[in-house]
Coordinates of N, CA, C and O in Angstrom, one line a residue:
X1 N -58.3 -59.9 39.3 CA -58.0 -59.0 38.2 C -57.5 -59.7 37.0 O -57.6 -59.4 35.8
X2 N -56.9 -60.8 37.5 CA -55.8 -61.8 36.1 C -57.2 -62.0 35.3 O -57.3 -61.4 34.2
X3 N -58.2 -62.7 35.8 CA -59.7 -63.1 35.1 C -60.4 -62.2 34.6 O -60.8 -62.5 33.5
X4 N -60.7 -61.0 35.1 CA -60.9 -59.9 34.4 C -60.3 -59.8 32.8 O -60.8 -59.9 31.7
X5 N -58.7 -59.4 33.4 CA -58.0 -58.7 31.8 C -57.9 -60.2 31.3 O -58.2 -59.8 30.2
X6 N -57.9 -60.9 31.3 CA -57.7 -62.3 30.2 C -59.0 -62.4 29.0 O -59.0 -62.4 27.7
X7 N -60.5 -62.4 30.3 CA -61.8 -61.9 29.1 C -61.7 -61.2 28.2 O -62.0 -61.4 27.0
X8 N -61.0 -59.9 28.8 CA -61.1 -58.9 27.5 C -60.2 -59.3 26.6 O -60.6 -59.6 25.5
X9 N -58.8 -59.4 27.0 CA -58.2 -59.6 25.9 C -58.4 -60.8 25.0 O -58.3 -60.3 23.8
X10 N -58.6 -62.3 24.9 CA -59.2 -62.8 24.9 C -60.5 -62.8 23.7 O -60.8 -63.4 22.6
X11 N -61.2 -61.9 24.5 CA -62.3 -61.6 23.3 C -61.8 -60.4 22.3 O -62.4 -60.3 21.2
X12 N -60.9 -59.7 22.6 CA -60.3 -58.7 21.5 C -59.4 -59.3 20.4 O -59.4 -58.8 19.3
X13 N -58.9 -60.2 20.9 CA -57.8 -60.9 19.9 C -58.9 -62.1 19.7 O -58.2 -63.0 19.4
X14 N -59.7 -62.4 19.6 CA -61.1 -63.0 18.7 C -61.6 -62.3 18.2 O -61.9 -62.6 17.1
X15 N -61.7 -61.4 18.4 CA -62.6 -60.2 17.5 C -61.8 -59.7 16.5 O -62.0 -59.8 15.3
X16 N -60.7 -59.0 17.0 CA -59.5 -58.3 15.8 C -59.5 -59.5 14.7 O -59.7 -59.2 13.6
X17 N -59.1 -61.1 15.1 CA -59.0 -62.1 13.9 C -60.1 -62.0 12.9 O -60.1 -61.8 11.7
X18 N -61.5 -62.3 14.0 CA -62.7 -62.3 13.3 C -62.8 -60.8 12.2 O -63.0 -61.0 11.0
X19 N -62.6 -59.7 12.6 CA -63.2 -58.6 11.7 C -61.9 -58.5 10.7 O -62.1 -58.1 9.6
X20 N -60.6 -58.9 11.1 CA -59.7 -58.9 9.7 C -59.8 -59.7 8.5 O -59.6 -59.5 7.3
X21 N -60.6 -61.2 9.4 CA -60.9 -62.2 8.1 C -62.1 -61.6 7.6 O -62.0 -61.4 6.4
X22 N -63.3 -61.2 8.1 CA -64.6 -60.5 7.7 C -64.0 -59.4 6.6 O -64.7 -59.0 5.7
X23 N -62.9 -58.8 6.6 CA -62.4 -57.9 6.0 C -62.0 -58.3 4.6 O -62.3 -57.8 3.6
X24 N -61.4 -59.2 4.9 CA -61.3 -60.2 3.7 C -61.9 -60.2 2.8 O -61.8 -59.5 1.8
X25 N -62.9 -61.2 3.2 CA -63.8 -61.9 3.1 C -65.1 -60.8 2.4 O -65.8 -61.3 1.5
X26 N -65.2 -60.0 2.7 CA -65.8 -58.9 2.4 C -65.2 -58.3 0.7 O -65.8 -58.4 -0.4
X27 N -63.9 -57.9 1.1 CA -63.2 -57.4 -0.2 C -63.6 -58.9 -1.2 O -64.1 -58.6 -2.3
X28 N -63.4 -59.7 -1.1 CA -63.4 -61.0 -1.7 C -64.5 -61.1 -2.6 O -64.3 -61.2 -3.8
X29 N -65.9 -60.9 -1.8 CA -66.9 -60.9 -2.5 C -67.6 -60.0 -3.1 O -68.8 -60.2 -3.4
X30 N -66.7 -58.4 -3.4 CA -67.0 -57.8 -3.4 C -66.5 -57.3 -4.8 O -66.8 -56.2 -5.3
X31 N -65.6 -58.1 -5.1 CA -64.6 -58.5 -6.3 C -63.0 -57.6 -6.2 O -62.2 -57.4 -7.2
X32 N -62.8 -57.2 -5.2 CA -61.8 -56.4 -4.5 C -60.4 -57.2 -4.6 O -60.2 -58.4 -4.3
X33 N -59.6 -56.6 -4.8 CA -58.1 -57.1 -4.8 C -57.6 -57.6 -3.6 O -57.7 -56.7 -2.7
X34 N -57.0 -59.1 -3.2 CA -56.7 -59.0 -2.0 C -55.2 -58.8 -2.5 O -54.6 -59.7 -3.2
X35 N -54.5 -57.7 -2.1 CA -53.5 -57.4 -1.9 C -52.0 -58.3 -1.3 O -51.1 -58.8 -2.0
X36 N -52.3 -58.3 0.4 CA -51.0 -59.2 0.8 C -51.5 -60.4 0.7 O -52.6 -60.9 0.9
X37 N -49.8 -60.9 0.1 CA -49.8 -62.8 0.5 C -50.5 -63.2 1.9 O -51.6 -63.8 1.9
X38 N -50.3 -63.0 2.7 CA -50.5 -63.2 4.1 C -51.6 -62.8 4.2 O -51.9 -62.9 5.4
X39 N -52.5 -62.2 3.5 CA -54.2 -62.2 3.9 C -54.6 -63.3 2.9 O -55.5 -64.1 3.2
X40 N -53.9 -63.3 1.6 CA -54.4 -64.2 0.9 C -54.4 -65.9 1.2 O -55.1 -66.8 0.8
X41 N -52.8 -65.8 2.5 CA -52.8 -67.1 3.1 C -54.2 -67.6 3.8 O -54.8 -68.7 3.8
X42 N -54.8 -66.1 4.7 CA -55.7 -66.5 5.7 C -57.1 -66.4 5.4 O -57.9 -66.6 6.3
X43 N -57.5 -66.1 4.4 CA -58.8 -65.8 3.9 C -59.5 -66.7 4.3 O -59.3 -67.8 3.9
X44 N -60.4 -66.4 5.1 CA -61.4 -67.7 4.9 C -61.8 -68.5 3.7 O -61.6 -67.8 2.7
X45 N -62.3 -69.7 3.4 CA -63.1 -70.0 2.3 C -64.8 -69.7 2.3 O -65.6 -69.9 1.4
X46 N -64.9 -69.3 3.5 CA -66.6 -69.2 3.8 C -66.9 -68.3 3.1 O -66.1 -67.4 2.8
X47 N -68.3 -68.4 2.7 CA -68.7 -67.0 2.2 C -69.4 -66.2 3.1 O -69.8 -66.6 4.1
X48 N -69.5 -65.0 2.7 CA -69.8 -63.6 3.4 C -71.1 -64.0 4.3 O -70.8 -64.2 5.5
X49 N -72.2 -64.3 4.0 CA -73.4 -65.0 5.1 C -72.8 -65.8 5.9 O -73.3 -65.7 7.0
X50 N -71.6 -66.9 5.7 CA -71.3 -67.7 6.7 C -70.8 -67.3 7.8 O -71.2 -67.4 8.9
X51 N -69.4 -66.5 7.2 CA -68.5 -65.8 8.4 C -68.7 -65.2 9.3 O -68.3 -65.2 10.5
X52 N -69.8 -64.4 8.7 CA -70.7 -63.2 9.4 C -70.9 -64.1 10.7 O -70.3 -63.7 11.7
X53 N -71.8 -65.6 10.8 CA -72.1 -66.4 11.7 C -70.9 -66.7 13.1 O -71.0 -67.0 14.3
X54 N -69.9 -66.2 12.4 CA -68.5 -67.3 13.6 C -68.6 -65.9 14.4 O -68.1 -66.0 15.6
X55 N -69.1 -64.1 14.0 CA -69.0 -63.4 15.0 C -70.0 -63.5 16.4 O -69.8 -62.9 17.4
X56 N -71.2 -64.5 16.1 CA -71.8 -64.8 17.4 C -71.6 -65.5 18.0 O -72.1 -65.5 19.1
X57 N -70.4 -66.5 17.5 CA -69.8 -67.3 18.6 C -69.2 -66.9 19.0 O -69.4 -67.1 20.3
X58 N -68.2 -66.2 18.7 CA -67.5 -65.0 19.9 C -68.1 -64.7 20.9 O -68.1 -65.2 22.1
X59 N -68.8 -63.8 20.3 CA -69.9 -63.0 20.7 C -70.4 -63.7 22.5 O -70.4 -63.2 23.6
X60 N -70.7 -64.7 21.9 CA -71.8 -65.5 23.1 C -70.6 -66.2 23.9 O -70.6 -66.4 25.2
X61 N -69.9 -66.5 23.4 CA -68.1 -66.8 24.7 C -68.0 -65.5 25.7 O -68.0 -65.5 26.9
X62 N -67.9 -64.8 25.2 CA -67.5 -63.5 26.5 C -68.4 -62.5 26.9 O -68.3 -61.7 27.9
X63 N -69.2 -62.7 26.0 CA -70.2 -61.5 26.5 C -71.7 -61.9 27.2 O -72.2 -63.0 26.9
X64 N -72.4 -61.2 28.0 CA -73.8 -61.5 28.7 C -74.8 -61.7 27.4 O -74.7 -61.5 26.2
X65 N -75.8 -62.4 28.4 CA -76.8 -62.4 27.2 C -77.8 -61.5 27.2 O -77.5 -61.1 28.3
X66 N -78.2 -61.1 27.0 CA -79.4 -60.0 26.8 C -80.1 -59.0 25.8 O -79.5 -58.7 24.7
X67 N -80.9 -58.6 26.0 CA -81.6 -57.7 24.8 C -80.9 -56.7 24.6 O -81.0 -56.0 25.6
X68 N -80.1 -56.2 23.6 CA -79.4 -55.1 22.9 C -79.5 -54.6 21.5 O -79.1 -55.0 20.4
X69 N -80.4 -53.3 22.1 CA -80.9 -52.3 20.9 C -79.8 -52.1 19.5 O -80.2 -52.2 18.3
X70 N -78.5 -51.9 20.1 CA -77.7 -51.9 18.6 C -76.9 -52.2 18.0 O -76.6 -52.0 16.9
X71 N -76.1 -53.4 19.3 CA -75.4 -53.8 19.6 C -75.8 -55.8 19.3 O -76.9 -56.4 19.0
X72 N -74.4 -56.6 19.8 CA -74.8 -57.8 19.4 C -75.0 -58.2 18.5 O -75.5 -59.4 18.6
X73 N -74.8 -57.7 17.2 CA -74.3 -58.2 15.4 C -73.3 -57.6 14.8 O -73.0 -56.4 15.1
X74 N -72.8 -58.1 14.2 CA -71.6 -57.5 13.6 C -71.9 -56.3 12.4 O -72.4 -56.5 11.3
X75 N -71.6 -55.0 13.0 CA -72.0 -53.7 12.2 C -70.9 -53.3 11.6 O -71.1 -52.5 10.8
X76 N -69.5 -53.7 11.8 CA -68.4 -53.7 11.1 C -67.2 -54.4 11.7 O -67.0 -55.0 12.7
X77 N -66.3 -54.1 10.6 CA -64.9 -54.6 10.7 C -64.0 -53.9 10.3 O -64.4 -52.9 9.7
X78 N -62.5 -54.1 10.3 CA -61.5 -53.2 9.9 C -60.6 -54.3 9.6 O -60.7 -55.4 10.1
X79 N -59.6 -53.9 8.5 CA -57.9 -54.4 8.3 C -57.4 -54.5 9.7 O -57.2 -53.5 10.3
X80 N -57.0 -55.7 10.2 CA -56.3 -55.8 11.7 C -57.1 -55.6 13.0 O -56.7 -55.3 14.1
X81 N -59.1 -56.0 12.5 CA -59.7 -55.4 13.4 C -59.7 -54.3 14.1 O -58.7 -53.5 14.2
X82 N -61.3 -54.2 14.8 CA -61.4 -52.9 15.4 C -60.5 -52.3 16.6 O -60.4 -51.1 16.8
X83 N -59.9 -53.3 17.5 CA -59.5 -53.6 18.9 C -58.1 -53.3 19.1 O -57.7 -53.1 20.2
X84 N -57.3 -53.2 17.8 CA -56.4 -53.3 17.6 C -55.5 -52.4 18.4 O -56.0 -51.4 18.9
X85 N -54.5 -52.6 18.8 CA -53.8 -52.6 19.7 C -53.6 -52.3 21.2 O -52.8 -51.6 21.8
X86 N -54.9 -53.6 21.7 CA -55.1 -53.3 22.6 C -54.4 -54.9 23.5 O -54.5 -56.1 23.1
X87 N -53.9 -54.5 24.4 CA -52.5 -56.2 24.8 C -52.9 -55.4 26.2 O -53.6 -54.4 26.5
X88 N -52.1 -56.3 27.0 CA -52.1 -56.5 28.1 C -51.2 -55.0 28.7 O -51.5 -54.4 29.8
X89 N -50.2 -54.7 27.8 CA -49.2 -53.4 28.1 C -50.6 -52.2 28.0 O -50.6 -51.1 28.5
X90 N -51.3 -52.5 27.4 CA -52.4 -51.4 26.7 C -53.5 -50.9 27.2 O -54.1 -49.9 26.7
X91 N -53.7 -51.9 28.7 CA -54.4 -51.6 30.0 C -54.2 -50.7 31.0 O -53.2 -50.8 31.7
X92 N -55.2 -49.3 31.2 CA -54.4 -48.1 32.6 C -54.9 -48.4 33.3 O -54.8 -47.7 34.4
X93 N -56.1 -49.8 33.4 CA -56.9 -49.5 34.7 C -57.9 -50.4 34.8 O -58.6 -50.5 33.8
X94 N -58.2 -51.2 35.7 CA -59.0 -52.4 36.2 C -59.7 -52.0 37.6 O -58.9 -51.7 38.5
X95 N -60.9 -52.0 37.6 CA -62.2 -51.3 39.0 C -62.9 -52.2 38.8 O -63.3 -52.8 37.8
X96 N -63.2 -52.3 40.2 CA -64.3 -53.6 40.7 C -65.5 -52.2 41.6 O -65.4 -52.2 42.8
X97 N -66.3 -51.5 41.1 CA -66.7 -50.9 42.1 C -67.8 -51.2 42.6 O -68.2 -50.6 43.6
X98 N -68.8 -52.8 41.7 CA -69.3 -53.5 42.6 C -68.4 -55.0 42.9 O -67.2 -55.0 42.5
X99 N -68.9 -56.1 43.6 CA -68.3 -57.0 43.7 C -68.4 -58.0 42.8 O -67.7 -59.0 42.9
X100 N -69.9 -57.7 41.6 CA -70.0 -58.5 40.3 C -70.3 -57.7 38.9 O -71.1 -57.8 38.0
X101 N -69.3 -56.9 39.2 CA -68.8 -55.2 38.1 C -67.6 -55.3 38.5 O -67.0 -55.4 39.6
X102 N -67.3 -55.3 36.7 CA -65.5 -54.4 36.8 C -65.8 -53.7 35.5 O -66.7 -53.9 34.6
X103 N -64.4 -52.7 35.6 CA -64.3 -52.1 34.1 C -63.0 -52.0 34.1 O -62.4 -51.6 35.1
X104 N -62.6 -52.4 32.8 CA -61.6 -52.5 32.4 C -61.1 -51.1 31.2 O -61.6 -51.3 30.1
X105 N -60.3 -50.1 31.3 CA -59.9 -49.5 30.4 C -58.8 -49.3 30.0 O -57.9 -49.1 30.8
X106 N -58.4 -49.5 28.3 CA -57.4 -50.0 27.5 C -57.5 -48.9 26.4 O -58.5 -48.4 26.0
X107 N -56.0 -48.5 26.1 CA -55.9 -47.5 24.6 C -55.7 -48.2 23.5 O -54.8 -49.0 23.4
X108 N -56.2 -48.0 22.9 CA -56.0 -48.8 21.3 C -57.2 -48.8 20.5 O -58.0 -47.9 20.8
X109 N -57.6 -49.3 19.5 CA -58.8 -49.4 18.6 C -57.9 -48.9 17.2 O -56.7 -49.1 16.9
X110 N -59.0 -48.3 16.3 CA -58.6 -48.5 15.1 C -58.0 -46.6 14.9 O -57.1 -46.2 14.3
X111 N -58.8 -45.8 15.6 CA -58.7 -44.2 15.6 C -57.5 -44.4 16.5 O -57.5 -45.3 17.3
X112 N -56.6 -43.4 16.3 CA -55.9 -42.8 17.2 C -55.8 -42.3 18.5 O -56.8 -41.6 18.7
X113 N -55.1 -42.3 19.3 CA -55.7 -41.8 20.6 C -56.8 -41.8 21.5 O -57.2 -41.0 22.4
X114 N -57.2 -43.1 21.0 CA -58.6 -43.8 21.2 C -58.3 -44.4 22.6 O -57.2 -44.7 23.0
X115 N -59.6 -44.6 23.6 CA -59.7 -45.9 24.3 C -60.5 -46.3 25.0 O -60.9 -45.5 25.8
X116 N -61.0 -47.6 25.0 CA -62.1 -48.4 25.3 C -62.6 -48.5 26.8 O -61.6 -48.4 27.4
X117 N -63.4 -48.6 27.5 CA -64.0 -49.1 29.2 C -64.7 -50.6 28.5 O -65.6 -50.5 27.7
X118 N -64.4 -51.5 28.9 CA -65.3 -52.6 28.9 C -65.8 -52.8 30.2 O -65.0 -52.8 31.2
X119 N -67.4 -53.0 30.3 CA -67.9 -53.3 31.6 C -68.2 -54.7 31.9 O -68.8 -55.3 31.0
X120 N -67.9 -55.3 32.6 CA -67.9 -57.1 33.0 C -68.8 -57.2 33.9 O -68.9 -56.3 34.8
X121 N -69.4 -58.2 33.9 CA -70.6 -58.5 35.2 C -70.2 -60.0 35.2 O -70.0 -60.7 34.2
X122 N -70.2 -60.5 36.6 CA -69.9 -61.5 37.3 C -71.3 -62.3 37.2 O -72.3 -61.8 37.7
X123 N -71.3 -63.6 36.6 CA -72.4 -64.2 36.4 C -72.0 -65.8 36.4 O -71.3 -66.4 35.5
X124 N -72.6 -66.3 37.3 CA -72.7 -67.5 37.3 C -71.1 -68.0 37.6 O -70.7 -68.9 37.0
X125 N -70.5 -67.4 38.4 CA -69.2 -67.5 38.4 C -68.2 -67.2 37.5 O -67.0 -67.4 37.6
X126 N -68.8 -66.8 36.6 CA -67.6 -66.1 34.9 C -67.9 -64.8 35.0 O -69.0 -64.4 35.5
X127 N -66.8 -64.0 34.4 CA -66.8 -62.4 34.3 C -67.2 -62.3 32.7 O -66.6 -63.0 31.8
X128 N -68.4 -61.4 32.4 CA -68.5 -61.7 31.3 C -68.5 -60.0 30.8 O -68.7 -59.0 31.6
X129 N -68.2 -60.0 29.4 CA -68.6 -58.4 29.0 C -69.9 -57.7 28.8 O -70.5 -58.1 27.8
X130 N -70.4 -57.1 29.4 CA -72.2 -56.6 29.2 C -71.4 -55.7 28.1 O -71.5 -55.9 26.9
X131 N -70.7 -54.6 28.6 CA -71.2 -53.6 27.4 C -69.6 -52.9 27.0 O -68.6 -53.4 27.3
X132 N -69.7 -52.2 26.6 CA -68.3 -50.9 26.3 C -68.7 -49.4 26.0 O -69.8 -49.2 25.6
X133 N -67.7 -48.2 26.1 CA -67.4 -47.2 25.8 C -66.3 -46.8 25.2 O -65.3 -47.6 25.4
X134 N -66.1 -46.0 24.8 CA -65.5 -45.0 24.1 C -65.2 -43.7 24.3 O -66.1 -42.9 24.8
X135 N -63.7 -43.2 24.0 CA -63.3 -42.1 24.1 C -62.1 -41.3 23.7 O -61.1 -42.1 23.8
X136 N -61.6 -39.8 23.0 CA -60.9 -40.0 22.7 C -59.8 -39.5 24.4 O -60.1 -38.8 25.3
X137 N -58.8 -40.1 24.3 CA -57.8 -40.1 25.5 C -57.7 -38.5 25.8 O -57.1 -37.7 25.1
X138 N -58.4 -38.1 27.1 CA -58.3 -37.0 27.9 C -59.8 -36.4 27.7 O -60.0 -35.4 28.3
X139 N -61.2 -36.9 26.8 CA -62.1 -36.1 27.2 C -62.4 -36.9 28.4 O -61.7 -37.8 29.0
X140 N -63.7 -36.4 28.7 CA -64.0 -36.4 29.9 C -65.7 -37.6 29.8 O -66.1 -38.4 30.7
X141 N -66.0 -37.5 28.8 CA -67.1 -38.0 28.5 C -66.7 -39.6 27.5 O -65.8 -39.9 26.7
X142 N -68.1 -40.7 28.1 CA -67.4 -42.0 27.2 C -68.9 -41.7 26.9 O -69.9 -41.4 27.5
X143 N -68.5 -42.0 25.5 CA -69.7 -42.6 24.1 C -70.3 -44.1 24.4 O -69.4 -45.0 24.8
X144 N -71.4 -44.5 24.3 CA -71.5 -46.1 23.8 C -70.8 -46.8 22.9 O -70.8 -46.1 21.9
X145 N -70.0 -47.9 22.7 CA -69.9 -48.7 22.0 C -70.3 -49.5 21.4 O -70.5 -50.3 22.3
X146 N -70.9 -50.2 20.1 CA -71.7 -51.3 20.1 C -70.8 -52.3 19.8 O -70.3 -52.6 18.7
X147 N -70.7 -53.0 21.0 CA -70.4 -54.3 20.8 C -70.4 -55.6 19.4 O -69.9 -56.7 19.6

């Protein structure tokens, strides 16, 4: 289970950095005010085509490889990323209900009352992320995510 939640988080706190700097980085070239000292400390210098690039390295660290219709490019980002407040306290629930499947579900994101299922598939000896969902806390039904 420790290997499980490490992936995710892991790749969440890569992703939250990546889409806060993309956030930047975005406002930057967009002629937009960067507001706090502390974003203006971390701004990338790359430009907008480059940065966009460092989200497939993420990307291809934690997650499977495969054909994905909508998913697998970066379709956005947020201030403090999208993932955001999702930690280790932020976890209700880790299932293996095959033996190279788990899902991991965590509250946090950028909406309120939000929270995520990440599905992991055991490959080659690493747990990697295939896919995610969405929900707000107590329906019953999870949406796709695109990764």
């Amino acid at each position: 289970m420790r290997e499980i939640k490490q992936v995710v988080l892991s790749f969440v706190e890569e992703m939250n950095d990546w889409g806060h700097k993309m956030y930047l980085v975005s406002r930057r070239e967009s002629g937009q005010r960067i507001n706090h000292q502390r974003d203006r400390d971390i701004i990338p210098d790359d430009s907008y085509e480059d940065y966009v690039k460092h989200y497939y390295s993420i990307f291809s660290k934690f997650c499977t490889e495969r054909k994905r219709a909508y998913g697998g490019f970066p379709s956005g980002w947020a201030r403090n990323g999208q993932y955001q407040g999702i930690d280790e306290e932020s976890i209700t629930s880790v299932e293996t209900p095959k033996k190279n499947r788990a899902e991991l579900v965590a509250r946090g994101g950028v909406l309120p009352d939000y929270e995520y299922m990440f599905v992991l598939l055991r490959k080659n000896g690493r747990w990697l992320i295939d896919s995610a969902k969405t929900r707000y806390i107590g329906d019953s039904k999870w949406e796709t995510h695109h990764l």
